[in-house]
Short mmCIF file of C-alpha atoms in Angstrom, two decimals:
data_model
loop_
_atom_site.label_atom_id
_atom_site.label_comp_id
_atom_site.label_asym_id
_atom_site.label_seq_id
_atom_site.Cartn_x
_atom_site.Cartn_y
_atom_site.Cartn_z
CA MET A 14 -0.05 0.03 -0.10
CA LEU A 15 1.26 3.58 -0.58
CA ASN A 16 1.63 5.55 2.50
CA THR A 17 1.30 9.21 1.99
CA SER A 18 1.26 10.56 5.41
CA ASN A 19 4.65 12.41 4.72
CA PRO A 20 4.03 14.64 1.82
CA ASN A 21 7.90 14.81 1.04
CA ASN A 22 8.43 11.03 1.37
CA TYR A 23 6.06 8.42 0.19
CA GLU A 24 6.39 4.93 1.13
CA TYR A 25 5.43 1.87 -0.57
CA THR A 26 6.31 -1.53 0.73
CA THR A 27 5.91 -5.08 -0.68
CA LYS A 28 7.18 -8.64 0.22
CA HIS A 29 10.58 -8.19 -1.68
CA LEU A 30 11.07 -4.29 -1.89
CA GLU A 31 10.79 -1.15 -0.15
CA LEU A 32 10.37 1.95 -2.14
CA HIS A 33 10.42 5.71 -1.01
CA ILE A 34 9.08 8.51 -3.37
CA LEU A 35 11.30 11.53 -2.44
CA GLY A 36 9.61 15.09 -2.57
CA GLY A 37 6.23 13.63 -3.76
CA ILE A 38 4.71 13.83 -6.98
CA LYS A 39 3.71 16.86 -9.15
CA THR A 40 0.18 17.71 -10.33
CA ASN A 41 0.75 20.06 -13.05
CA LYS A 42 1.81 17.84 -16.02
CA LEU A 43 -0.45 14.80 -16.37
CA GLU A 44 1.39 13.85 -19.37
CA THR A 45 4.57 12.55 -17.22
CA LEU A 46 5.12 11.00 -13.88
CA ARG A 47 8.46 12.05 -12.94
CA ILE A 48 9.48 10.82 -9.44
CA THR A 49 12.92 10.37 -7.54
CA LEU A 50 12.89 6.84 -6.13
CA SER A 51 14.88 5.21 -3.37
CA VAL A 52 14.74 1.39 -3.55
CA GLN A 53 16.21 -1.33 -1.30
CA LYS A 54 15.31 -4.82 0.11
CA PRO A 55 13.60 -4.68 3.57
CA LYS A 56 15.93 -4.38 6.48
CA SER A 57 18.87 -3.81 4.08
CA HIS A 58 21.34 -0.99 3.76
CA ASN A 59 21.95 -1.46 0.06
CA VAL A 60 20.05 1.48 -1.45
CA LEU A 61 19.22 2.35 -5.10
CA ARG A 62 18.46 6.06 -5.65
CA HIS A 63 17.27 7.04 -9.25
CA SER A 64 14.95 9.58 -11.05
CA VAL A 65 12.66 8.23 -13.40
CA ASP A 66 9.40 8.99 -15.62
CA LEU A 67 7.09 5.98 -14.95
CA TYR A 68 5.46 6.84 -18.30
CA ASN A 69 8.51 6.23 -20.10
CA ASP A 70 8.85 2.59 -21.00
CA ASN A 71 12.63 2.68 -21.84
CA GLN A 72 13.45 4.54 -18.58
CA VAL A 73 11.57 1.98 -16.60
CA GLU A 74 12.96 -1.09 -18.30
CA LYS A 75 16.48 0.23 -17.59
CA LEU A 76 15.50 0.75 -13.89
CA VAL A 77 14.16 -2.74 -13.81
CA ARG A 78 17.32 -4.27 -14.84
CA LYS A 79 19.49 -1.83 -12.57
CA ILE A 80 17.22 -3.12 -9.44
CA ALA A 81 17.64 -6.80 -10.40
CA GLU A 82 21.28 -6.19 -10.93
CA ARG A 83 22.03 -4.10 -7.76
CA LEU A 84 19.86 -5.69 -5.38
CA GLU A 85 20.08 -9.51 -6.83
CA LEU A 86 16.40 -9.68 -7.42
CA GLY A 87 14.50 -11.12 -10.42
CA THR A 88 13.42 -8.72 -13.21
CA SER A 89 9.88 -9.99 -13.13
CA VAL A 90 9.50 -8.90 -9.36
CA ALA A 91 11.03 -5.39 -10.01
CA ARG A 92 8.78 -4.91 -12.94
CA ARG A 93 5.64 -5.81 -11.23
CA THR A 94 6.48 -3.79 -8.13
CA LEU A 95 7.03 -0.45 -10.46
CA GLN A 96 3.76 -1.35 -12.34
CA ASP A 97 1.78 -1.56 -9.15
CA LEU A 98 3.40 1.58 -7.82
CA THR A 99 2.51 3.52 -11.07
CA LYS A 100 -1.11 2.52 -10.46
CA GLU A 101 -1.10 3.56 -7.01
CA LEU A 102 0.66 7.08 -7.77
CA GLU A 103 -1.89 7.71 -10.71
CA ASN A 104 -4.88 7.31 -8.24
CA TYR A 105 -3.09 9.26 -5.65
CA ARG A 106 -2.59 12.10 -8.21
CA PHE A 107 -6.21 12.17 -9.04
CA VAL A 108 -7.16 12.55 -5.64
CA LEU A 109 -4.96 15.59 -5.14
CA LEU A 110 -6.40 17.09 -8.33
CA GLU A 111 -9.95 16.75 -7.10
CA GLN A 112 -8.97 18.33 -3.60
CA GLN A 113 -7.27 21.26 -5.42
CA ALA A 114 -10.51 21.74 -7.90
CA THR A 115 -12.80 21.69 -4.99
CA PRO A 116 -12.60 24.65 -2.77
CA THR A 117 -13.13 23.84 1.06
CA TYR A 118 -16.32 25.65 2.14
CA LYS A 119 -17.24 25.81 5.89
CA GLU A 120 -20.56 24.00 6.44
CA LEU A 121 -22.79 25.76 8.95
CA THR A 122 -23.96 24.09 12.12
CA ALA A 123 -27.79 24.30 12.62
CA THR A 124 -27.23 26.60 15.38
CA GLU A 125 -24.81 28.93 13.49
CA LEU A 126 -27.49 28.84 10.52
CA ARG A 127 -30.31 29.80 12.73
CA ALA A 128 -28.22 32.66 14.43
CA ALA A 129 -27.03 34.11 11.27
CA GLU A 130 -30.60 33.98 9.54
CA ALA A 131 -32.16 35.57 12.64
CA PHE A 132 -29.78 38.24 12.56
CA LEU A 133 -30.37 38.96 8.75
CA LYS A 134 -34.21 39.29 9.74
CA LYS A 135 -33.71 41.81 12.61
CA LYS A 136 -35.00 45.45 12.13
CA ASP A 137 -32.42 48.27 11.75
CA LEU A 138 -30.01 45.78 10.00
CA LEU A 139 -27.51 48.10 8.93
CA ASN A 140 -26.92 49.71 12.31
CA ARG A 141 -26.78 46.51 13.96
CA THR A 142 -24.41 45.23 11.62
CA ASN A 143 -22.23 48.48 12.01
CA GLU A 144 -22.12 47.83 15.91
CA LEU A 145 -20.99 44.32 15.40
CA ILE A 146 -18.14 45.40 12.93
CA GLY A 147 -17.12 47.67 15.74
CA LYS A 148 -17.19 44.84 18.23
CA SER A 149 -14.99 42.68 15.89
CA GLY A 150 -12.15 45.28 16.54
CA VAL A 151 -12.56 47.84 13.76
CA ILE A 152 -12.10 51.13 15.72
CA GLY A 153 -13.85 54.26 14.48
CA GLU A 154 -14.51 54.83 10.82
CA VAL A 155 -18.07 54.48 11.42
CA ASP A 156 -19.42 55.29 7.96
CA ASN A 157 -16.17 53.89 6.04
CA ARG A 158 -16.34 50.41 7.88
CA LEU A 159 -20.18 49.68 6.89
CA LEU A 160 -19.74 51.15 3.49
CA MET A 161 -16.61 48.93 2.94
CA TYR A 162 -18.41 45.83 4.45
CA LEU A 163 -21.53 46.48 1.98
CA ILE A 164 -19.26 46.76 -0.88
CA PHE A 165 -17.29 43.50 -0.12
CA THR A 166 -20.97 41.67 0.21
CA SER A 167 -21.76 43.13 -3.36
CA ARG A 168 -19.30 40.55 -4.85
CA LYS A 169 -22.24 38.16 -4.66
CA THR A 170 -24.26 40.14 -6.99
CA ASN A 171 -23.98 40.30 -10.90
CA ASN A 172 -22.83 44.08 -10.48
CA PRO A 173 -20.19 44.13 -7.60
CA LEU A 174 -18.77 47.47 -6.44
CA HIS A 175 -15.24 48.28 -5.77
CA CYS A 176 -13.34 50.53 -3.50
CA ILE A 177 -10.05 52.53 -2.98
CA SER A 178 -9.07 53.50 0.41
CA LEU A 179 -7.07 56.87 0.21
CA GLY A 180 -5.08 58.54 2.99
CA SER A 181 -1.57 59.79 3.98
CA SER A 182 0.93 57.09 4.90
CA GLY A 183 0.58 55.57 8.24
CA VAL A 184 -2.93 56.52 8.88
CA GLY A 185 -4.41 52.93 8.73
CA LYS A 186 -5.77 52.20 5.33
CA THR A 187 -4.45 48.81 4.92
CA HIS A 188 -5.45 48.23 8.65
CA LEU A 189 -9.18 49.04 8.07
CA GLN A 190 -9.27 47.22 4.91
CA SER A 191 -7.74 43.87 6.27
CA LYS A 192 -9.97 44.08 9.34
CA VAL A 193 -13.08 44.47 7.27
CA ALA A 194 -11.86 41.75 5.10
CA GLU A 195 -11.48 39.47 8.09
CA LEU A 196 -15.40 39.49 8.20
CA ILE A 197 -15.48 37.92 4.77
CA PRO A 198 -15.17 34.06 4.35
CA GLU A 199 -11.80 32.86 3.39
CA GLU A 200 -13.09 30.84 0.54
CA ASP A 201 -14.48 34.15 -0.78
CA LYS A 202 -11.38 36.26 -0.96
CA VAL A 203 -7.95 36.40 -2.82
CA GLU A 204 -5.37 38.58 -0.97
CA ILE A 205 -2.57 39.95 -3.23
CA THR A 206 0.61 41.76 -2.27
CA VAL A 207 2.82 41.85 -5.56
CA LEU A 208 1.22 40.68 -9.15
CA SER A 209 3.41 39.99 -12.32
CA ALA A 210 1.94 41.20 -15.35
CA ASN A 211 0.36 38.37 -16.54
CA ALA A 212 -0.70 36.83 -13.28
CA PHE A 213 -4.52 37.34 -13.68
CA TYR A 214 -4.61 35.44 -17.10
CA TYR A 215 -3.73 32.18 -15.41
CA PHE A 216 -6.35 31.66 -13.02
CA ASN A 217 -8.81 29.02 -13.90
CA ARG A 218 -11.56 30.36 -15.87
CA THR A 219 -14.21 30.54 -13.19
CA GLU A 220 -11.75 30.96 -10.22
CA LEU A 221 -12.32 34.46 -9.41
CA GLN A 222 -16.03 34.46 -10.14
CA HIS A 223 -17.77 36.54 -7.12
CA LYS A 224 -14.51 36.69 -5.38
CA LEU A 225 -13.42 39.71 -3.30
CA ILE A 226 -9.74 40.68 -4.39
CA LEU A 227 -7.78 42.65 -1.89
CA ILE A 228 -4.64 44.48 -2.94
CA GLU A 229 -2.54 45.65 -0.20
CA ASP A 230 -1.03 48.75 -1.96
CA LEU A 231 -1.81 49.70 -5.58
CA ASP A 232 1.86 50.49 -6.12
CA GLY A 233 2.77 46.82 -5.90
CA ALA A 234 0.05 45.81 -8.72
CA GLU A 235 0.94 48.64 -11.36
CA SER A 236 1.68 46.15 -14.07
CA VAL A 237 -1.90 44.51 -13.56
CA LEU A 238 -3.98 47.76 -13.32
CA TYR A 239 -5.31 47.47 -16.93
CA PRO A 240 -6.44 43.85 -16.90
CA LEU A 241 -7.86 44.79 -13.38
CA ARG A 242 -9.95 47.85 -14.89
CA GLU A 243 -11.19 45.44 -17.64
CA LEU A 244 -12.10 42.73 -15.27
CA GLN A 245 -14.17 45.37 -13.27
CA SER A 246 -15.78 46.86 -16.48
CA LYS A 247 -16.36 43.94 -18.74
CA LYS A 248 -16.43 41.17 -15.86
CA ARG A 249 -13.95 39.00 -18.25
CA ILE A 250 -10.43 39.24 -19.49
CA THR A 251 -8.84 37.30 -22.43
CA LYS A 252 -5.36 37.10 -23.46
CA THR A 253 -4.08 35.01 -26.83
CA VAL A 254 -0.85 33.15 -26.27
CA VAL A 255 1.15 30.59 -28.38
CA HIS A 256 1.30 27.09 -27.11
CA LYS A 257 3.00 23.71 -28.34
CA ASP A 258 0.99 20.66 -27.80
CA THR A 259 2.27 17.13 -27.18
CA LYS A 260 3.42 16.60 -30.70
CA GLY A 261 5.48 19.92 -30.81
CA THR A 262 2.70 21.63 -33.01
CA THR A 263 2.46 25.53 -32.34
CA LYS A 264 -1.06 26.75 -31.74
CA THR A 265 -2.73 29.94 -30.65
CA ILE A 266 -4.99 29.41 -27.47
CA HIS A 267 -7.16 32.02 -25.55
CA LEU A 268 -6.80 32.39 -22.02
CA THR A 269 -10.03 33.73 -20.58
CA VAL A 270 -10.87 34.61 -16.70
CA GLU A 271 -14.34 35.06 -15.92
CA GLY A 272 -15.76 37.77 -13.27
CA PRO A 273 -17.60 39.47 -11.97
CA VAL A 274 -15.43 40.40 -9.15
CA SER A 275 -15.17 43.04 -6.16
CA VAL A 276 -11.62 44.83 -5.98
CA ALA A 277 -10.38 46.89 -3.16
CA GLY A 278 -6.98 48.53 -2.80
CA CYS A 279 -5.27 51.11 -0.82
CA THR A 280 -3.06 54.05 -2.13
CA THR A 281 -1.69 57.55 -0.99
CA GLN A 282 -1.52 58.46 -4.73
CA GLU A 283 -5.16 59.34 -5.93
CA SER A 284 -4.26 61.15 -8.99
CA ILE A 285 -2.05 58.38 -10.10
CA TYR A 286 -4.56 55.68 -10.26
CA GLU A 287 -7.57 57.98 -11.64
CA ASP A 288 -8.81 55.34 -14.23
CA ASN A 289 -9.07 52.85 -11.03
CA SER A 290 -10.59 55.57 -8.98
CA ASN A 291 -13.24 56.33 -11.60
CA ARG A 292 -14.61 52.72 -11.14
CA SER A 293 -14.54 52.55 -7.36
CA PHE A 294 -15.89 54.20 -4.34
CA LEU A 295 -13.23 56.51 -2.76
CA LEU A 296 -13.17 55.95 0.93
CA TYR A 297 -10.91 58.67 2.72
CA ILE A 298 -9.57 57.59 6.22
CA ASP A 299 -10.45 59.45 9.11
CA GLU A 300 -7.02 61.49 10.14
CA SER A 301 -8.61 63.44 12.79
CA HIS A 302 -7.19 63.73 16.54
CA GLU A 303 -10.07 62.12 17.81
CA GLN A 304 -9.55 59.00 15.47
CA ASP A 305 -5.98 59.18 16.81
CA SER A 306 -7.02 59.21 20.46
CA ARG A 307 -9.49 56.25 19.71
CA ILE A 308 -6.69 53.90 18.12
CA MET A 309 -4.39 54.89 20.70
CA GLN A 310 -6.51 54.06 23.47
CA TYR A 311 -7.38 50.69 21.98
CA GLN A 312 -3.93 49.96 21.64
CA ARG A 313 -3.23 50.63 25.20
CA LEU A 314 -6.15 48.36 26.26
CA ALA A 315 -4.88 45.55 23.89
CA SER A 316 -1.48 45.97 25.58
CA ALA A 317 -3.01 45.63 29.03
CA GLY A 318 -4.85 42.73 28.16
CA LYS A 319 -8.01 44.23 29.02
CA LEU A 320 -9.99 43.62 25.72
CA ASP A 321 -12.60 40.84 25.25
CA LYS A 322 -11.06 38.80 22.76
CA GLN A 323 -13.66 36.16 22.76
CA ALA A 324 -16.45 38.82 22.10
CA GLN A 325 -14.37 39.92 19.19
CA MET A 326 -14.22 36.48 17.77
CA ASP A 327 -17.91 35.84 18.14
CA ALA A 328 -18.64 39.08 16.45
CA LEU A 329 -16.42 38.31 13.47
CA GLN A 330 -17.69 34.64 13.07
CA LEU A 331 -21.30 35.79 13.04
CA LEU A 332 -20.82 38.14 10.19
CA GLN A 333 -18.61 35.65 8.45
CA ASN A 334 -21.69 33.21 8.46
CA VAL A 335 -24.12 35.93 7.76
CA GLN A 336 -22.32 36.28 4.45
CA ARG A 337 -22.28 32.65 3.85
CA CYS A 338 -26.12 32.64 4.32
CA LEU A 339 -26.65 35.19 1.60
CA LYS A 340 -27.76 33.84 -1.63
CA THR A 341 -27.68 35.10 -5.39
CA VAL A 342 -30.83 36.80 -6.23
CA THR A 343 -31.91 39.40 -8.62
CA VAL A 344 -32.84 42.78 -7.28
CA ILE A 345 -35.22 45.20 -8.88
CA ASN A 346 -35.43 48.89 -7.87
CA PRO A 347 -39.08 50.09 -8.84
CA TYR A 348 -37.99 53.50 -7.72
CA ALA A 349 -34.87 53.83 -10.17
CA GLU A 350 -36.53 56.32 -12.49
CA TYR A 351 -36.97 58.84 -9.89
CA LEU A 352 -33.47 58.95 -8.72
CA GLU A 353 -31.23 61.74 -9.98
CA LEU A 354 -27.85 62.78 -9.00
CA PRO A 355 -27.00 66.46 -8.46
CA LEU A 356 -25.62 68.40 -11.32
CA SER A 357 -22.35 69.18 -9.53
CA VAL A 358 -21.08 65.33 -9.68
CA PHE A 359 -18.15 64.85 -11.87
CA LYS A 360 -18.32 61.89 -14.50
CA PRO A 361 -22.19 61.50 -13.67
CA ARG A 362 -22.77 58.30 -16.10
CA ARG A 363 -20.61 56.32 -14.08
CA THR A 364 -21.13 57.79 -10.65
CA ASN A 365 -24.98 57.23 -11.31
CA SER A 366 -24.42 53.56 -11.99
CA HIS A 367 -22.61 53.28 -8.82
CA TYR A 368 -25.23 55.05 -6.80
CA LEU A 369 -27.88 52.36 -8.04
CA GLN A 370 -25.79 49.56 -7.54
CA PHE A 371 -25.13 50.56 -3.98
CA ILE A 372 -28.85 50.77 -3.38
CA GLU A 373 -29.19 47.30 -4.84
CA ALA A 374 -26.36 45.99 -2.52
CA ILE A 375 -28.29 47.21 0.48
CA THR A 376 -31.40 45.41 -0.61
CA PHE A 377 -29.25 42.39 -1.46
CA TYR A 378 -27.97 42.41 2.10
CA LYS A 379 -31.70 42.56 3.34
CA GLN A 380 -32.76 39.69 1.33
CA TYR A 381 -34.14 37.83 4.45
CA GLN A 382 -36.57 40.77 4.75
CA ARG A 383 -38.02 40.92 1.38
CA GLU A 384 -40.69 38.78 -0.10
CA GLN A 385 -39.41 36.76 -3.06
CA LYS A 386 -41.45 37.43 -6.39
CA VAL A 387 -41.42 35.59 -9.75
CA ASN A 388 -41.45 37.24 -13.17
CA GLU A 389 -44.37 35.62 -14.85
CA ASP A 390 -42.57 35.87 -18.44
CA THR A 391 -39.16 34.54 -17.46
CA GLY A 392 -39.67 32.75 -14.18
CA GLU A 393 -36.83 34.68 -12.73
CA VAL A 394 -36.94 35.18 -8.82
CA TYR A 395 -36.33 38.56 -7.46
CA ILE A 396 -36.86 40.99 -4.47
CA GLU A 397 -37.55 44.61 -4.67
CA THR A 398 -35.95 47.72 -3.23
CA THR A 399 -37.91 49.49 -0.54
CA PHE A 400 -38.16 53.41 0.11
CA GLU A 401 -36.18 52.67 3.42
CA ASP A 402 -33.35 51.07 1.47
CA ILE A 403 -32.83 54.31 -0.69
CA GLN A 404 -32.99 56.57 2.42
CA GLU A 405 -30.27 54.32 4.04
CA ALA A 406 -28.21 54.30 0.91
CA ASN A 407 -28.47 58.39 0.54
CA GLU A 408 -27.17 58.55 4.16
CA LEU A 409 -24.20 56.48 3.79
CA ILE A 410 -23.44 57.67 0.33
CA ILE A 411 -23.37 61.56 0.51
CA ASP A 412 -19.85 61.85 1.52
CA VAL A 413 -18.94 59.68 -1.35
CA LEU A 414 -20.84 61.97 -3.65
CA LEU A 415 -19.54 65.01 -2.03
CA ARG A 416 -15.97 63.83 -2.86
CA LYS A 417 -17.14 62.93 -6.45
CA SER A 418 -18.28 66.59 -6.79
CA ASP A 419 -15.14 68.15 -5.36
CA THR A 420 -12.83 69.73 -7.78
CA ILE A 421 -9.58 69.19 -5.45
CA ASN A 422 -8.14 65.82 -4.20
CA GLY A 423 -9.06 64.42 -1.02
CA ALA A 424 -5.53 65.54 0.65
CA THR A 425 -5.88 69.24 -0.44
CA ARG A 426 -9.37 69.18 0.61
CA ASN A 427 -8.56 67.82 4.19
CA HIS A 428 -5.93 70.53 4.42
CA LEU A 429 -8.34 73.20 3.21
CA GLU A 430 -10.98 72.26 6.07
CA ASN A 431 -8.24 72.13 8.60
CA LEU A 432 -7.13 75.75 7.46
CA LYS A 433 -10.67 76.90 7.78
CA ALA A 434 -11.04 75.61 11.22
CA TYR A 435 -8.05 77.19 12.19
CA LEU A 436 -9.08 80.69 10.72
CA LYS A 437 -12.51 80.50 12.53
CA GLU A 438 -10.98 79.38 15.84
CA ASN A 439 -8.61 82.16 15.67
CA ASN A 440 -11.05 84.76 14.40
CA GLN A 441 -8.87 85.94 11.45
CA ALA A 442 -9.17 86.03 7.73
CA THR A 443 -5.63 85.86 6.29
CA PHE A 444 -2.64 83.53 7.18
CA THR A 445 0.88 83.13 6.14
CA ASN A 446 2.97 79.79 5.15
CA ALA A 447 5.08 80.25 8.09
CA GLU A 448 2.13 80.38 10.31
CA ILE A 449 0.35 77.33 8.85
CA ARG A 450 3.59 75.43 8.85
CA ARG A 451 4.15 76.15 12.60
CA ASN A 452 0.57 75.60 13.83
CA LEU A 453 -0.87 72.89 11.70
CA ARG A 454 2.57 71.10 11.38
CA VAL A 455 2.67 70.79 7.55
CA LYS A 456 5.92 70.39 5.67
CA GLU A 457 6.89 73.18 3.34
CA THR A 458 6.99 71.14 0.19
CA THR A 459 3.73 69.69 0.83
CA LEU A 460 2.21 73.20 1.88
CA ARG A 461 3.80 74.58 -1.39
CA ARG A 462 1.60 71.86 -3.33
CA TYR A 463 -1.41 72.40 -1.39
CA ASN A 464 -1.31 76.11 -2.17
CA LYS A 465 -0.64 75.79 -5.86
CA GLN A 466 -3.81 73.70 -6.37
CA LEU A 467 -5.79 75.72 -4.06
CA LEU A 468 -4.66 78.86 -5.84
CA GLU A 469 -5.30 77.21 -9.31
CA GLU A 470 -8.76 76.16 -8.43
CA GLY A 471 -9.69 79.53 -7.06
CA TYR A 472 -9.97 78.35 -3.39
CA ILE A 473 -7.57 81.18 -1.96
CA ARG A 474 -5.97 84.08 -3.18
CA ARG A 475 -2.65 85.91 -2.68
CA ILE A 476 -2.99 89.50 -1.10
CA LYS A 477 -0.31 92.20 -0.39
CA LYS A 478 0.08 93.45 2.99
CA ASP A 479 -0.29 97.43 3.24
CA LYS A 480 2.74 98.20 5.44
CA VAL A 481 5.28 95.63 4.22
CA LYS A 482 6.15 94.06 0.95
CA SER A 483 5.42 90.67 1.86
CA TYR A 484 2.26 88.44 0.70
CA CYS A 485 -0.12 86.45 2.78
CA PHE A 486 -3.07 84.34 1.56
CA GLU A 487 -7.05 84.45 2.17
CA VAL A 488 -9.72 82.00 1.65
CA ILE A 489 -12.34 83.42 -0.57
CA ASP A 490 -15.31 81.26 0.63
CA LEU A 491 -15.35 79.64 4.22
CA GLU A 492 -18.90 77.99 3.68
CA GLU A 493 -18.11 76.68 0.02
CA TYR A 494 -18.03 73.04 1.10
CA GLU A 495 -21.11 73.30 3.29
CA THR A 496 -22.89 74.76 0.47
CA LEU A 497 -22.10 72.03 -1.77
CA LYS A 498 -22.91 69.34 0.63
CA ALA A 499 -26.34 71.36 1.15
CA GLN A 500 -26.99 71.21 -2.60
CA ILE A 501 -26.20 67.58 -2.86
CA ASP A 502 -28.30 66.81 0.23
CA GLU A 503 -31.13 68.90 -1.23
CA ALA A 504 -30.93 66.95 -4.36
CA LEU A 505 -31.15 63.53 -2.71
CA ASN A 506 -33.98 64.61 -0.65
CA THR A 507 -35.83 65.85 -3.73
CA CYS A 508 -35.55 62.41 -5.13
CA LEU A 509 -37.25 60.94 -2.03
CA HIS A 510 -40.07 63.50 -2.09
CA ARG A 511 -40.67 62.56 -5.76
CA ILE A 512 -41.08 58.95 -4.90
CA GLU A 513 -43.48 59.56 -1.92
CA VAL A 514 -45.67 61.90 -4.39
CA ALA A 515 -45.52 59.14 -6.86
CA THR A 516 -46.29 56.50 -4.43
CA SER A 517 -49.11 58.23 -2.60
CA PRO A 518 -52.53 57.04 -2.89
CA VAL A 519 -53.87 60.14 -4.36
CA THR A 520 -51.22 60.16 -7.14
CA ARG A 521 -52.12 56.39 -7.73
CA HIS A 522 -55.76 57.13 -8.36
CA GLN A 523 -55.33 59.97 -10.59
CA GLN A 524 -52.77 57.79 -12.53
CA ASN A 525 -55.50 55.09 -12.62
CA GLY A 526 -58.01 57.72 -13.63
CA GLU A 527 -60.15 56.77 -10.45
CA PRO A 528 -61.55 59.70 -8.38
CA LYS A 529 -60.42 59.37 -4.62
CA LYS A 530 -63.28 58.14 -2.50
CA LYS A 531 -64.36 60.35 0.33
CA LYS A 532 -64.56 59.18 3.98
CA ALA A 533 -67.99 58.91 5.36
CA SER A 534 -68.47 61.48 8.16
#
């Protein structure tokens, strides 16, 4: 019998011979069965070591004669032993291939299944989920963590969402992404640090379908950004390569990898990855002093051993089980025609698509609270978006739309808002570079870059002091960001009002041509 308990040293023992297969066997080339053998008689020190392809008859016959000569054994015994060994190795290789082809999925127990389904049926599901994410160890980032979790959940839909975490170095972009990704089952995600140029094309055709692809730093994946964008947009990528078959004939083959996938990455350089940013939700990390305090307090508690690790593990396990309970189902938004984005949003076509997909992602997550309906024409099962789903989506997405409507990048916007707060606090209208460097602790080169963009976009202006020849700066409009936010908020509320009017009983009667019935006194 073949003993494979040691993956680097298989044992095969018969009455006459003891064989060891050193280094195991390879599963990538089924046309050969090359192994390194160690052959000896039982309880003998005379050992023959030899590399052979068991599918090559000439090599096998030479080995048979060498075994018979070296170990003083009949050739028929040696030949029969090698033939039996070949059959055993073939069968074991097929077992290995089946194990590799079949991903390992965790089977939920009845108790775990009931707990996950009961959680998905609870009211106020998004707030409960956000609280549970916090209990699992994600500190602060209340909106970002829920947004990211819902984006990761959308991998199971036919139109997944994508996100890029942005922020300066060392503020916790990768930490936030990795902590939220821990809430996704291992079998549903692919974590990548560095990729070669052709890496994506050599996955199996359906290996990435409905998977979450996590890129630690986009700087390490520059070579695959183009196929990654195509996989996001077209949901499939194809590469044509030249290949030689077993007869040596050159043929052209197509390597195709199917999507859809959800992609998440981190970077400090927003402008460099603009094409990828256009396809993604941009999540700006909270760099405030309050968030610094929350994180440092968490670190101190962890160091003091005062964190409830078991509660964190329970929250993490429950959210993973919730993900396993979600089934693929079509989502239809009957209110989609009433939803319009504010005119201030850049690239409105793609942003509008993201907005609608995000609403569908919320509905998909609430599938256990929705009645399943059947399309009479196609027989397709679907669930419908509710007015509440749109309200919750608007509350979560307003900051994303605000950033999409801004004419300056995120780092410059954060600096401008800090600058405004400083000016209001000190009750002054103008500032100098030296003053800002000293009080806001900004490097000179960084401040010069911020000022250049703010001057070009018309957010600040240079003015000359009366008494001296030096220059200082002035913020043109201290309330411009609040005004922009109010415009977006008003546009979203207008959409909600339009839906309320369209679905009110009075409007339905008017559309049906029926007079509204008066109540009896």
